[in-house]
Coordinates of C-alpha atoms in Angstrom, one line a residue:
M58 CA 115.5 160.8 95.6
N59 CA 114.3 158.6 92.7
K60 CA 116.7 155.9 91.6
V61 CA 117.4 154.6 88.1
K62 CA 119.1 151.2 87.6
F63 CA 121.7 151.9 84.8
I64 CA 122.6 148.6 83.1
Y65 CA 125.3 149.2 80.5
N66 CA 127.2 146.9 78.1
P67 CA 130.7 148.4 77.8
Y68 CA 131.3 146.2 74.7
S69 CA 128.3 147.3 72.7
G70 CA 128.9 149.2 69.5
E71 CA 132.2 150.9 69.6
N72 CA 132.4 151.1 73.4
T73 CA 130.5 154.4 73.1
I74 CA 128.9 154.4 76.5
I75 CA 132.3 154.3 78.3
S76 CA 133.1 157.9 77.3
N77 CA 129.5 159.1 78.0
I78 CA 128.8 157.7 81.5
D79 CA 129.4 161.1 83.1
K80 CA 126.8 162.7 80.7
V81 CA 124.3 160.0 81.7
I82 CA 124.8 160.7 85.4
M83 CA 124.9 164.5 85.1
I84 CA 121.6 164.7 83.2
H85 CA 119.8 162.3 85.5
Q86 CA 121.1 164.2 88.6
K87 CA 119.9 167.4 87.2
Y88 CA 116.4 165.9 87.2
G89 CA 116.7 164.5 90.7
Y90 CA 117.5 160.9 89.8
E91 CA 120.2 158.8 91.4
I92 CA 122.0 156.5 89.0
V93 CA 122.8 153.0 90.3
P94 CA 125.1 151.4 87.7
F95 CA 125.6 147.8 86.8
R96 CA 128.3 146.9 84.3
I97 CA 127.5 143.8 82.2
S98 CA 130.4 141.3 82.1
F99 CA 131.0 137.6 81.8
E100 CA 132.0 137.6 85.5
F101 CA 128.5 138.4 86.9
D102 CA 125.1 137.0 86.0
I103 CA 122.7 139.8 84.8
K104 CA 120.4 138.8 87.7
K105 CA 122.8 140.6 90.1
A106 CA 121.7 143.9 88.5
F107 CA 118.3 143.4 90.0
E108 CA 119.1 142.3 93.5
D109 CA 118.5 145.8 95.0
I110 CA 115.4 146.7 93.0
D111 CA 112.6 148.1 95.1
E112 CA 109.9 150.8 95.0
T113 CA 112.5 153.6 95.0
Y114 CA 113.5 152.7 91.4
K115 CA 111.6 154.5 88.7
Y116 CA 113.0 152.8 85.6
I117 CA 115.7 150.6 84.2
L118 CA 118.1 152.5 81.8
I119 CA 119.7 150.1 79.3
A120 CA 122.8 151.1 77.4
G121 CA 123.6 148.7 74.6
G122 CA 122.3 147.2 71.4
D123 CA 119.4 145.0 70.6
G124 CA 121.1 142.0 72.2
T125 CA 121.6 143.8 75.5
V126 CA 118.0 145.0 75.6
D127 CA 116.8 141.5 74.8
N128 CA 118.9 140.0 77.7
V129 CA 117.8 142.6 80.2
V130 CA 114.1 142.2 79.3
N131 CA 114.3 138.4 79.5
C132 CA 115.9 138.6 82.9
M133 CA 113.3 141.1 84.1
K134 CA 110.5 138.7 83.1
R135 CA 112.2 135.7 84.7
L136 CA 112.4 137.7 87.9
N137 CA 108.9 139.1 87.6
I138 CA 110.1 142.7 87.5
D139 CA 107.5 144.9 85.9
M140 CA 109.1 148.3 85.5
P141 CA 109.6 150.8 82.7
I142 CA 112.8 150.5 80.6
A143 CA 114.6 153.3 78.7
I144 CA 117.2 152.6 76.1
L145 CA 120.4 154.4 75.2
P146 CA 121.2 153.1 71.7
V147 CA 124.9 152.4 71.8
G148 CA 125.0 149.0 70.0
T149 CA 125.8 148.1 66.4
A150 CA 122.4 148.2 64.9
N151 CA 119.9 149.5 67.5
D152 CA 116.8 148.5 65.5
F153 CA 114.4 148.8 68.4
A154 CA 115.8 152.1 69.6
K155 CA 115.4 153.5 66.0
F156 CA 111.8 152.1 65.9
I157 CA 110.8 154.0 69.0
G158 CA 112.6 157.2 67.9
M159 CA 115.6 157.3 70.3
P160 CA 118.3 159.7 69.2
Q161 CA 121.8 158.3 68.7
N162 CA 123.3 161.2 70.6
I163 CA 123.6 160.2 74.3
K164 CA 122.9 163.6 75.7
K165 CA 119.8 164.0 73.5
A166 CA 118.6 160.5 74.3
C167 CA 118.9 161.2 78.1
Q168 CA 117.0 164.4 77.7
Q169 CA 114.3 162.7 75.8
I170 CA 114.1 159.9 78.5
V171 CA 113.9 162.2 81.5
N172 CA 111.3 164.4 79.8
S173 CA 109.1 161.5 78.6
V174 CA 106.1 159.6 79.9
P175 CA 106.3 155.8 79.8
K176 CA 104.3 154.1 77.0
K177 CA 103.1 150.5 76.9
L178 CA 104.4 148.3 74.1
D179 CA 103.7 144.8 73.2
L180 CA 106.0 142.0 74.5
G181 CA 106.1 138.8 72.5
K182 CA 106.9 135.3 73.8
V183 CA 108.0 132.2 71.9
N184 CA 108.4 129.2 74.2
D185 CA 110.3 130.6 77.2
K186 CA 111.9 133.6 75.4
Y187 CA 110.5 137.1 75.3
F188 CA 111.1 139.7 72.6
I189 CA 110.2 143.3 72.1
N190 CA 111.4 143.8 68.5
V191 CA 112.1 140.7 66.4
A192 CA 111.6 137.0 66.8
S193 CA 113.9 135.2 64.4
T194 CA 115.4 131.8 63.8
G195 CA 117.8 130.2 61.3
L196 CA 120.7 131.9 59.5
F197 CA 119.7 135.4 60.5
T198 CA 119.8 134.6 64.2
D199 CA 122.9 132.4 63.9
V200 CA 124.9 135.2 62.1
S201 CA 123.8 137.8 64.6
Q202 CA 124.6 135.8 67.7
K203 CA 127.9 134.4 66.4
T204 CA 129.4 137.6 65.1
D205 CA 132.5 138.5 67.1
V206 CA 132.2 141.6 69.3
N207 CA 135.6 142.9 68.2
L208 CA 134.6 142.5 64.6
K209 CA 131.4 144.4 65.2
N210 CA 133.4 147.2 67.0
T211 CA 135.8 147.4 64.1
M212 CA 133.5 147.0 61.1
G213 CA 130.1 148.0 62.5
K214 CA 127.1 146.5 60.6
L215 CA 129.4 145.2 57.8
A216 CA 130.6 142.6 60.3
Y217 CA 127.2 140.8 60.0
Y218 CA 127.7 140.5 56.2
V219 CA 131.2 139.1 56.6
K220 CA 130.0 136.5 59.1
G221 CA 127.1 135.7 56.9
L222 CA 129.4 135.0 53.9
E223 CA 131.6 132.9 56.1

């Protein structure tokens, strides 16, 4: 059986992935994949998600927003893991997922993933940090990184504006 490492951020967006985990597993099982989950938390370094990665894994499934995708990609590069990623857009903005045409609906996104062929995309690097979507500095980055998760879950994208005005 082919494995998929499922790295999910339970705090992304409005905790959407929590009520959809069974859908993710069900669809992947239907296509012969075994889901191996890793829940992102402050207790465990993201590197732990990759400790069991071997040739039986076909791709990394990331459920979260742009920040989650960024963290996972950077960890993969630090660990020299070169494997396809798939994204379930469950964050607040999901800019990259929108750019690549991922549906917001979890079931539709999973169907699209399991029926797709991996495509190569550019990966940028500034100093020691990789990025797949946006490289930014200054106020934009500061606001994005310092906006409270609870505020984003309550207000959505509006939370960024509130933090910016602050």
